[in-house]
mmCIF file of C-alpha atoms in Angstrom:
data_model
loop_
_atom_site.group_PDB
_atom_site.id
_atom_site.type_symbol
_atom_site.label_atom_id
_atom_site.label_comp_id
_atom_site.label_asym_id
_atom_site.label_seq_id
_atom_site.Cartn_x
_atom_site.Cartn_y
_atom_site.Cartn_z
ATOM 1 C CA ILE A 1 21.979 3.139 101.930
ATOM 2 C CA VAL A 2 24.962 1.931 99.937
ATOM 3 C CA ALA A 3 27.509 -0.459 101.482
ATOM 4 C CA GLU A 4 30.560 -1.540 99.491
ATOM 5 C CA ILE A 5 33.203 -3.952 100.756
ATOM 6 C CA LYS A 6 36.530 -2.300 99.966
ATOM 7 C CA GLY A 7 38.875 -4.897 101.385
ATOM 8 C CA VAL A 8 39.762 -7.273 104.189
ATOM 9 C CA ILE A 9 42.074 -6.889 107.170
ATOM 10 C CA PHE A 10 43.316 -9.635 109.474
ATOM 11 C CA LEU A 11 43.322 -9.184 113.229
ATOM 12 C CA GLY A 12 44.292 -11.196 116.281
ATOM 13 C CA GLY A 13 46.865 -13.934 116.437
ATOM 14 C CA GLY A 14 46.990 -17.691 116.950
ATOM 15 C CA ARG A 15 43.522 -19.008 117.709
ATOM 16 C CA THR A 16 42.045 -15.492 117.611
ATOM 17 C CA TYR A 17 43.286 -14.805 114.060
ATOM 18 C CA HIS A 18 40.360 -13.718 111.894
ATOM 19 C CA ALA A 19 39.276 -11.560 108.969
ATOM 20 C CA GLU A 20 37.278 -8.345 109.178
ATOM 21 C CA TYR A 21 35.690 -6.731 106.142
ATOM 22 C CA ASP A 22 36.317 -3.038 105.482
ATOM 23 C CA ILE A 23 33.007 -1.549 104.329
ATOM 24 C CA ALA A 24 32.420 1.928 102.893
ATOM 25 C CA VAL A 25 28.946 3.173 103.856
ATOM 26 C CA THR A 26 26.975 5.985 102.229
ATOM 27 C CA HIS A 27 23.799 7.039 104.028
ATOM 28 C CA ASN A 28 21.866 10.311 103.821
ATOM 29 C CA ASP A 29 24.711 11.980 101.871
ATOM 30 C CA GLU A 30 27.262 11.015 104.539
ATOM 31 C CA GLN A 31 30.138 8.557 104.145
ATOM 32 C CA TRP A 32 32.160 6.523 106.651
ATOM 33 C CA SER A 33 33.943 3.179 106.983
ATOM 34 C CA ILE A 34 33.190 0.250 109.276
ATOM 35 C CA LEU A 35 34.739 -3.142 110.015
ATOM 36 C CA ARG A 36 32.569 -6.224 110.348
ATOM 37 C CA ARG A 37 33.291 -9.909 110.937
ATOM 38 C CA PHE A 38 31.537 -12.737 109.099
ATOM 39 C CA ARG A 39 29.544 -13.582 112.218
ATOM 40 C CA GLU A 40 28.133 -10.026 112.288
ATOM 41 C CA PHE A 41 26.911 -10.441 108.708
ATOM 42 C CA ASN A 42 25.383 -13.763 109.738
ATOM 43 C CA LYS A 43 23.652 -12.194 112.736
ATOM 44 C CA LEU A 44 22.089 -9.599 110.430
ATOM 45 C CA TYR A 45 20.981 -12.291 107.995
ATOM 46 C CA GLN A 46 19.379 -14.426 110.718
ATOM 47 C CA HIS A 47 17.539 -11.374 112.034
ATOM 48 C CA LEU A 48 16.191 -10.467 108.596
ATOM 49 C CA ALA A 49 15.197 -14.088 107.958
ATOM 50 C CA THR A 50 13.205 -14.133 111.206
ATOM 51 C CA ARG A 51 11.541 -10.856 110.293
ATOM 52 C CA ALA A 52 10.696 -12.092 106.782
ATOM 53 C CA GLY A 53 9.271 -15.390 108.058
ATOM 54 C CA GLY A 54 12.190 -17.693 107.342
ATOM 55 C CA GLU A 55 15.183 -18.107 105.059
ATOM 56 C CA GLU A 56 13.051 -19.286 102.147
ATOM 57 C CA ALA A 57 10.840 -16.218 102.419
ATOM 58 C CA LEU A 58 13.951 -14.048 102.469
ATOM 59 C CA ALA A 59 15.330 -15.860 99.401
ATOM 60 C CA VAL A 60 12.119 -14.984 97.542
ATOM 61 C CA LYS A 61 13.098 -11.351 98.089
ATOM 62 C CA GLY A 62 16.458 -12.113 96.469
ATOM 63 C CA ILE A 63 18.429 -12.132 99.734
ATOM 64 C CA THR A 64 20.693 -15.143 100.279
ATOM 65 C CA PHE A 65 23.735 -15.749 102.452
ATOM 66 C CA PRO A 66 26.998 -17.711 102.019
ATOM 67 C CA GLU A 67 27.543 -20.828 104.086
ATOM 68 C CA LYS A 68 29.789 -20.653 107.117
ATOM 69 C CA SER A 69 33.075 -22.555 106.905
ATOM 70 C CA ILE A 70 33.168 -25.753 108.952
ATOM 71 C CA PHE A 71 36.796 -24.993 109.802
ATOM 72 C CA GLY A 72 36.136 -21.891 111.886
ATOM 73 C CA SER A 73 37.618 -18.398 111.590
ATOM 74 C CA TYR A 74 41.309 -19.339 111.717
ATOM 75 C CA LEU A 75 41.280 -21.752 108.774
ATOM 76 C CA SER A 76 38.799 -19.602 106.863
ATOM 77 C CA THR A 77 41.333 -16.851 106.196
ATOM 78 C CA ASP A 78 42.978 -18.312 103.104
ATOM 79 C CA ASN A 79 42.856 -16.106 100.010
ATOM 80 C CA SER A 80 40.363 -18.147 97.995
ATOM 81 C CA THR A 81 37.886 -18.440 100.880
ATOM 82 C CA ILE A 82 38.157 -14.737 101.670
ATOM 83 C CA GLU A 83 37.675 -13.648 98.060
ATOM 84 C CA ASN A 84 34.649 -15.920 97.662
ATOM 85 C CA ARG A 85 33.168 -14.671 100.905
ATOM 86 C CA LYS A 86 33.842 -11.061 99.973
ATOM 87 C CA ARG A 87 31.955 -11.523 96.706
ATOM 88 C CA ASP A 88 29.027 -13.330 98.343
ATOM 89 C CA LEU A 89 28.801 -10.912 101.271
ATOM 90 C CA GLN A 90 28.777 -7.973 98.871
ATOM 91 C CA LYS A 91 25.896 -9.606 97.014
ATOM 92 C CA PHE A 92 24.093 -10.066 100.336
ATOM 93 C CA LEU A 93 24.562 -6.413 101.364
ATOM 94 C CA SER A 94 23.533 -5.099 97.964
ATOM 95 C CA SER A 95 20.350 -7.171 97.967
ATOM 96 C CA VAL A 96 19.457 -5.992 101.491
ATOM 97 C CA PHE A 97 19.838 -2.320 100.620
ATOM 98 C CA GLU A 98 18.217 -2.558 97.204
ATOM 99 C CA THR A 99 14.875 -2.967 98.929
ATOM 100 C CA ASN A 100 13.388 -0.287 101.168
ATOM 101 C CA GLU A 101 11.717 -2.906 103.343
ATOM 102 C CA PHE A 102 14.613 -3.086 105.818
ATOM 103 C CA ALA A 103 15.975 0.470 105.490
ATOM 104 C CA ASP A 104 14.711 1.529 108.929
ATOM 105 C CA ASP A 105 15.374 -1.777 110.695
ATOM 106 C CA VAL A 106 17.208 -1.182 113.981
ATOM 107 C CA LEU A 107 19.721 -3.990 113.436
ATOM 108 C CA VAL A 108 20.418 -2.814 109.870
ATOM 109 C CA LEU A 109 21.166 0.685 111.154
ATOM 110 C CA THR A 110 23.305 -0.800 113.928
ATOM 111 C CA PHE A 111 25.220 -2.890 111.391
ATOM 112 C CA ILE A 112 26.135 0.187 109.338
ATOM 113 C CA ASP A 113 26.873 2.133 112.553
ATOM 114 C CA SER A 114 24.485 4.944 111.663
ATOM 115 C CA VAL A 115 24.943 6.638 115.057
ATOM 116 C CA ASN A 116 28.732 6.638 115.533
ATOM 117 C CA LYS A 117 29.594 6.507 111.814
ATOM 118 C CA GLY A 118 32.688 4.338 112.160
ATOM 119 C CA VAL A 119 34.361 6.324 114.932
ATOM 120 C CA SER A 120 36.552 4.098 117.111
ATOM 121 C CA GLY A 121 35.537 3.140 120.641
ATOM 122 C CA ILE A 122 38.579 4.802 122.205
ATOM 123 C CA ASN A 123 37.823 8.011 120.292
ATOM 124 C CA ARG A 124 34.236 8.061 121.517
ATOM 125 C CA ASP A 125 35.359 7.182 125.028
ATOM 126 C CA LEU A 126 38.194 9.686 125.528
ATOM 127 C CA GLY A 127 37.276 12.278 122.912
ATOM 128 C CA PRO A 128 39.121 13.147 119.681
ATOM 129 C CA GLN A 129 41.019 15.984 121.375
ATOM 130 C CA ARG A 130 42.909 13.457 123.528
ATOM 131 C CA ILE A 131 43.925 11.088 120.743
ATOM 132 C CA VAL A 132 47.285 11.738 119.085
ATOM 133 C CA LYS A 133 47.422 8.571 117.019
ATOM 134 C CA GLU A 134 45.259 5.493 116.530
ATOM 135 C CA THR A 135 45.970 2.639 114.162
ATOM 136 C CA PHE A 136 46.282 -1.098 113.722
ATOM 137 C CA CYS A 137 49.641 -2.581 114.617
ATOM 138 C CA ASP A 138 51.333 -5.858 115.421
ATOM 139 C CA VAL A 139 51.897 -6.683 119.067
ATOM 140 C CA LEU A 140 54.362 -9.379 120.028
ATOM 141 C CA ILE A 141 53.060 -11.166 123.105
ATOM 142 C CA SER A 142 54.965 -13.665 125.195
ATOM 143 C CA GLY A 143 52.923 -15.695 127.633
ATOM 144 C CA LYS A 144 53.278 -18.875 129.660
ATOM 145 C CA LEU A 145 53.441 -21.011 126.531
ATOM 146 C CA PRO A 146 56.779 -21.351 124.756
ATOM 147 C CA GLY A 147 57.380 -19.094 121.786
ATOM 148 C CA LEU A 148 56.028 -15.703 120.841
ATOM 149 C CA ILE A 149 52.719 -14.865 119.197
ATOM 150 C CA TRP A 150 52.227 -11.850 116.981
ATOM 151 C CA SER A 151 48.745 -10.405 117.347
ATOM 152 C CA ARG A 152 47.346 -7.584 115.240
ATOM 153 C CA CYS A 153 45.561 -5.137 117.524
ATOM 154 C CA TYR A 154 44.156 -1.609 117.580
ATOM 155 C CA VAL A 155 46.369 0.890 119.380
ATOM 156 C CA ALA A 156 45.798 4.474 120.519
ATOM 157 C CA LEU A 157 48.239 7.029 121.932
ATOM 158 C CA THR A 158 46.893 10.015 123.917
ATOM 159 C CA VAL A 159 48.208 13.543 124.395
ATOM 160 C CA ASP A 160 49.028 12.800 128.040
ATOM 161 C CA GLY A 161 51.226 9.843 127.119
ATOM 162 C CA TYR A 162 48.927 6.863 127.623
ATOM 163 C CA LEU A 163 49.097 3.951 125.228
ATOM 164 C CA TYR A 164 46.101 1.615 124.897
ATOM 165 C CA VAL A 165 46.173 -1.791 123.183
ATOM 166 C CA MET A 166 42.794 -3.245 122.202
ATOM 167 C CA GLN A 167 41.570 -6.344 120.394
ATOM 168 C CA SER A 168 38.995 -4.391 118.392
ATOM 169 C CA LYS A 169 38.691 -0.916 116.905
ATOM 170 C CA TYR A 170 35.391 -0.514 118.713
ATOM 171 C CA GLU A 171 36.562 -1.297 122.255
ATOM 172 C CA GLU A 172 36.816 1.511 124.805
ATOM 173 C CA SER A 173 39.702 2.267 127.167
ATOM 174 C CA HIS A 174 38.354 0.122 130.016
ATOM 175 C CA GLU A 175 38.206 -2.863 127.645
ATOM 176 C CA SER A 176 41.834 -2.590 126.554
ATOM 177 C CA LEU A 177 44.164 -5.585 126.738
ATOM 178 C CA ALA A 178 46.786 -3.361 128.326
ATOM 179 C CA SER A 179 47.661 0.292 128.849
ATOM 180 C CA TRP A 180 50.832 2.118 129.838
ATOM 181 C CA CYS A 181 51.742 5.670 130.761
ATOM 182 C CA LEU A 182 54.846 6.564 128.756
ATOM 183 C CA THR A 183 55.529 9.798 130.649
ATOM 184 C CA THR A 184 56.055 8.290 134.103
ATOM 185 C CA PRO A 185 59.498 8.026 135.744
ATOM 186 C CA GLY A 186 61.393 4.971 134.537
ATOM 187 C CA VAL A 187 60.547 5.456 130.879
ATOM 188 C CA THR A 188 63.495 6.202 128.617
ATOM 189 C CA VAL A 189 63.405 7.332 125.005
ATOM 190 C CA THR A 190 66.272 6.790 122.576
ATOM 191 C CA ALA A 191 66.605 7.397 118.840
ATOM 192 C CA LYS A 192 68.445 5.023 116.530
ATOM 193 C CA GLY A 193 68.190 5.461 112.803
ATOM 194 C CA PRO A 194 64.629 6.047 111.620
ATOM 195 C CA ALA A 195 63.037 4.484 114.708
ATOM 196 C CA ILE A 196 62.274 5.773 118.177
ATOM 197 C CA GLN A 197 62.641 3.182 120.927
ATOM 198 C CA ILE A 198 60.712 3.641 124.171
ATOM 199 C CA ALA A 199 61.594 1.270 126.995
ATOM 200 C CA ALA A 200 59.408 1.280 130.107
ATOM 201 C CA SER A 201 60.261 -0.430 133.365
ATOM 202 C CA THR A 202 57.066 0.658 135.102
ATOM 203 C CA HIS A 203 54.993 -2.318 133.962
ATOM 204 C CA PRO A 204 55.516 -5.945 135.057
ATOM 205 C CA LEU A 205 55.807 -7.063 131.451
ATOM 206 C CA LYS A 206 58.077 -4.164 130.519
ATOM 207 C CA LEU A 207 57.340 -2.344 127.326
ATOM 208 C CA LYS A 208 59.452 -1.767 124.265
ATOM 209 C CA LEU A 209 57.848 0.411 121.639
ATOM 210 C CA ALA A 210 59.138 1.251 118.176
ATOM 211 C CA PHE A 211 57.562 3.885 115.954
ATOM 212 C CA LYS A 212 58.341 3.162 112.325
ATOM 213 C CA SER A 213 58.997 6.186 110.134
ATOM 214 C CA GLY A 214 58.280 6.598 106.455
ATOM 215 C CA PRO A 215 55.079 6.744 104.399
ATOM 216 C CA ASP A 216 53.687 3.795 106.367
ATOM 217 C CA THR A 217 52.982 5.180 109.833
ATOM 218 C CA THR A 218 52.146 1.795 111.336
ATOM 219 C CA PHE A 219 54.084 1.144 114.517
ATOM 220 C CA TRP A 220 54.977 -1.992 116.400
ATOM 221 C CA ILE A 221 54.800 -2.828 120.075
ATOM 222 C CA ARG A 222 56.771 -5.572 121.712
ATOM 223 C CA THR A 223 55.994 -6.698 125.239
ATOM 224 C CA MET A 224 58.610 -8.868 126.918
#
């Protein structure tokens, strides 16, 4: 097993803003990518420490773990903290997989997603034949509090016109924050410049969706 942290993406918004580490996994001549939060690394470390007989026993094997920030996930997303964590977490992963002792551990295999191999929850749930597009995008949410909060979410569009907005790439359709059918009566589509605007009056919040053209196929959703 080889696991290499390729980068970091930021998801959520406001108090839910956090970093997830993009990891390239190679296992049994197969390759895929997964996203994992710091707390998922920590859960793996605590499990291995218990199995080894304690953190000191695990350190003897050359496996150590970075300390958790006392400021929580939101204030732990500054560049210096992230880069330091990325380096230390890579060292942790490399040391875990350099030994064969934990290669068949259930939680290790779960961490690298050996069964689903990085496939999204919505893709597993609905099937790849139903998914037209799935990506991360920024959702502008207005709630009871004054002001608007941008939240980076995972979004999927299906062949039958349903749009699902989820907090995580690994959530399924029934776990979505919201979903709309864009083909129902009351939905209008207009084109202006490079963008396509879709306004829906069928949902209490009303939906305004803009697909951005160009090499970057990310699209934005605004709920009002």
